[in-house]
Amino acid sequence: MNVPDRYRLGEAFVPKGRYLDAEFQQRELNTVFAKTWLMACREEELPGVGSYVEYRIGAHSILIVRESVGSIRSYFNACRHRGTRLAAGRGRVGAIICPFHGWRWNLDGTIRLVLDREEFVPRSDEDLGLVQVRTELWGGFVFINMDAEAEPLLDYLDPIPTVFAPFQFEHMRYRWMKSVILPCNWKTVLDGFLEAYHVPGTHPQLHRSDTSNHKIATPKELDRRTWAPTAVHGKFARYASVGRKPIDPAAAEVRRVKDPAKRGTSGATDERQSVAGAVEYIARDMRALENERSVRAAAQLRTAEVPAGVHAGQHYLELLRQLSIPDGLDWPVITPQEWAAAGTAWHVFPNTILLPNQGNAIGYRARPNGNDPDSCLFEMFSLEQIPVADYDKKTDFAPQHFDDYRDADLGEVLTQDLDNSEAVTIGMHSPSFDGHRLSTQQEMTIYNHHRAADDYLWSD
Ligand code: FES
Ligand SMILES: [Fe+2]
């Protein structure tokens, strides 16, 4: 692999040119984004035959279309006549019609109408058909791949489909999705969600039983280190936090935790209050990962008799299960081993992050915004499991876009995360700064992204 010096990774060191150089981003668009499976939308965004979603990537666009009840196809969003983008945003059509001179295509991409076709040199219908982009499904997500030779999606994603199976992403639907434009490289914002090392610094309230206390963490609080090492799995990477996830600590990766009994919010001696407080805060602030049912289970936990030897987090899960089944949800018991394997979050290379929870999830996706390496489109989405009786029901779903994240009503935690994006970018441009110096324990998810990207970036 012939990596130019300027972009070569050091030991736990990432040179800043990989974030700031237009030339580097162009290479990412031509290699990483052009050859990997990209999460383009969810199936519920295409409720009827003819529903479409436009997926912008770099300077161009791809159209994802429900071609029939059981089939979704994607096309490069470019007219075969003079290149015009065929459709924008999202909507529903009976045929794909170019707005410029009115050429038409069937939803399966075959040409239907060329005005005054006899005036053109003879061209086959095949030559005039829309050019397809590989499209495959997993977990209710629609993935696309611009490389016709790419391996099948499920092979690419391995082991994620196995690890995520207990969480039933295919039975979740959007609660909300918000997109924003951020003044940073697409990887800068993603990196902020790829490690939990920033939690005491950026979200000090998550370390406290009083979640309204946003004061900067004290050195003692900073040193509590309730975050487990990140783990890499080929292209993918995962991190775990012991504080948030109600798992059996014995099964979790707790090697680095100084005192696992002290996890949760500081100063709380009653595990029940600590777990309930964390659930309630996340449900209220993020409106993701936990929901109204979680809040009811948390309220029960506060006064519950927790059986001896059972962690409050496990007991919370049992209370939540007892509330979920009468609501018609398929709610198997997820084993401690399955919780531990899932961890807190997975980086789905190259540009998506998924945080699984039983019944709920949150995800993030970042993309270059045009060709400017200092601007990106960042999307956050909350998913919620639906009752078995509603699996086939069509839902109306409207994503929201905000040019400025401060207008997006994101809550404290996500706002704190996005507040870092511009500051990191300005600092990285300083001539004094040469690159990221990463923790070899808690930030290897970030390093792994670059390591995996190198396989695509410099393969020729
Ligand atoms: S550019 Fe599309 S019909 Fe002419
Ligand atoms: Fe964060």
Tab-separated table of N, CA, C and O in Angstrom, residues 78-81 84 86 94-98 102-114 125 127-131:
chain	number	residue	atom	x	y	z
A	78	ALA	N	-29.320	10.648	-12.813
A	78	ALA	CA	-28.797	11.436	-13.936
A	78	ALA	C	-29.505	11.008	-15.210
A	78	ALA	O	-29.512	9.825	-15.562
A	79	CYS	N	-30.081	11.986	-15.892
A	79	CYS	CA	-30.781	11.705	-17.140
A	79	CYS	C	-29.809	11.187	-18.189
A	79	CYS	O	-28.677	11.675	-18.304
A	80	ARG	N	-30.265	10.209	-18.985
A	80	ARG	CA	-29.402	9.640	-20.027
A	80	ARG	C	-29.263	10.593	-21.214
A	80	ARG	O	-28.454	10.366	-22.089
A	81	HIS	N	-30.085	11.657	-21.266
A	81	HIS	CA	-30.007	12.620	-22.356
A	81	HIS	C	-28.866	13.599	-22.112
A	81	HIS	O	-27.786	13.458	-22.660
A	84	THR	N	-29.390	15.712	-16.554
A	84	THR	CA	-30.168	16.394	-15.512
A	84	THR	C	-30.529	15.455	-14.354
A	84	THR	O	-30.885	14.300	-14.575
A	86	LEU	N	-32.875	13.738	-11.959
A	86	LEU	CA	-34.254	13.374	-12.314
A	86	LEU	C	-35.254	13.707	-11.219
A	86	LEU	O	-36.401	14.039	-11.497
A	94	GLY	N	-45.358	8.021	-10.496
A	94	GLY	CA	-45.807	6.851	-11.253
A	94	GLY	C	-44.737	6.405	-12.234
A	94	GLY	O	-44.615	5.229	-12.579
A	95	ALA	N	-43.974	7.375	-12.732
A	95	ALA	CA	-42.850	7.100	-13.630
A	95	ALA	C	-41.784	8.133	-13.306
A	95	ALA	O	-42.064	9.174	-12.702
A	96	ILE	N	-40.561	7.846	-13.715
A	96	ILE	CA	-39.472	8.796	-13.465
A	96	ILE	C	-39.378	9.690	-14.703
A	96	ILE	O	-39.168	9.196	-15.814
A	97	ILE	N	-39.588	10.985	-14.521
A	97	ILE	CA	-39.682	11.904	-15.660
A	97	ILE	C	-38.624	12.989	-15.520
A	97	ILE	O	-38.540	13.660	-14.491
A	98	CYS	N	-37.843	13.172	-16.578
A	98	CYS	CA	-36.829	14.227	-16.533
A	98	CYS	C	-37.501	15.591	-16.681
A	98	CYS	O	-38.308	15.799	-17.593
A	102	GLY	N	-38.352	15.946	-20.731
A	102	GLY	CA	-39.467	15.031	-20.546
A	102	GLY	C	-39.242	13.566	-20.872
A	102	GLY	O	-40.207	12.812	-20.990
A	103	TRP	N	-38.008	13.142	-21.006
A	103	TRP	CA	-37.803	11.691	-21.166
A	103	TRP	C	-38.382	10.974	-19.936
A	103	TRP	O	-38.392	11.520	-18.837
A	104	ARG	N	-38.859	9.749	-20.150
A	104	ARG	CA	-39.514	9.014	-19.063
A	104	ARG	C	-38.954	7.604	-18.910
A	104	ARG	O	-38.630	6.975	-19.909
A	105	TRP	N	-38.968	7.137	-17.680
A	105	TRP	CA	-38.548	5.755	-17.378
A	105	TRP	C	-39.591	5.093	-16.491
A	105	TRP	O	-40.236	5.740	-15.659
A	106	ASN	N	-39.750	3.779	-16.675
A	106	ASN	CA	-40.546	2.991	-15.738
A	106	ASN	C	-39.792	2.903	-14.416
A	106	ASN	O	-38.577	3.136	-14.362
A	107	LEU	N	-40.517	2.513	-13.363
A	107	LEU	CA	-39.872	2.448	-12.046
A	107	LEU	C	-38.749	1.418	-12.019
A	107	LEU	O	-37.848	1.487	-11.178
A	108	ASP	N	-38.790	0.437	-12.963
A	108	ASP	CA	-37.700	-0.552	-13.007
A	108	ASP	C	-36.502	-0.043	-13.802
A	108	ASP	O	-35.560	-0.791	-14.073
A	109	GLY	N	-36.534	1.230	-14.212
A	109	GLY	CA	-35.381	1.841	-14.870
A	109	GLY	C	-35.371	1.705	-16.384
A	109	GLY	O	-34.510	2.287	-17.050
A	110	THR	N	-36.330	0.962	-16.959
A	110	THR	CA	-36.349	0.821	-18.425
A	110	THR	C	-36.937	2.087	-19.061
A	110	THR	O	-37.829	2.737	-18.501
A	111	ILE	N	-36.425	2.420	-20.234
A	111	ILE	CA	-36.860	3.650	-20.901
A	111	ILE	C	-38.287	3.475	-21.411
A	111	ILE	O	-38.657	2.447	-21.962
A	112	ARG	N	-39.109	4.501	-21.194
A	112	ARG	CA	-40.494	4.438	-21.633
A	112	ARG	C	-40.752	5.424	-22.779
A	112	ARG	O	-41.489	5.144	-23.698
A	113	LEU	N	-40.137	6.596	-22.717
A	113	LEU	CA	-40.439	7.617	-23.729
A	113	LEU	C	-39.234	8.524	-23.982
A	113	LEU	O	-38.637	9.057	-23.044
A	114	VAL	N	-38.904	8.653	-25.268
A	114	VAL	CA	-37.936	9.669	-25.698
A	114	VAL	C	-38.655	10.525	-26.723
A	114	VAL	O	-39.082	10.018	-27.768
A	125	ASP	N	-32.515	0.371	-26.177
A	125	ASP	CA	-33.234	0.677	-24.935
A	125	ASP	C	-32.302	0.485	-23.739
A	125	ASP	O	-32.384	1.201	-22.742
A	127	ASP	N	-29.111	1.052	-23.552
A	127	ASP	CA	-28.235	2.209	-23.422
A	127	ASP	C	-28.978	3.393	-22.807
A	127	ASP	O	-28.381	4.244	-22.141
A	128	LEU	N	-30.284	3.444	-23.034
A	128	LEU	CA	-31.062	4.586	-22.533
A	128	LEU	C	-31.688	4.310	-21.164
A	128	LEU	O	-32.300	5.191	-20.563
A	129	GLY	N	-31.533	3.073	-20.660
A	129	GLY	CA	-32.085	2.743	-19.343
A	129	GLY	C	-31.288	3.419	-18.241
A	129	GLY	O	-30.107	3.739	-18.407
A	130	LEU	N	-31.923	3.624	-17.087
A	130	LEU	CA	-31.209	4.229	-15.954
A	130	LEU	C	-30.133	3.265	-15.460
A	130	LEU	O	-30.316	2.044	-15.484
A	131	VAL	N	-29.036	3.816	-15.009
A	131	VAL	CA	-27.917	2.980	-14.561
A	131	VAL	C	-28.123	2.637	-13.085
A	131	VAL	O	-28.237	3.527	-12.238
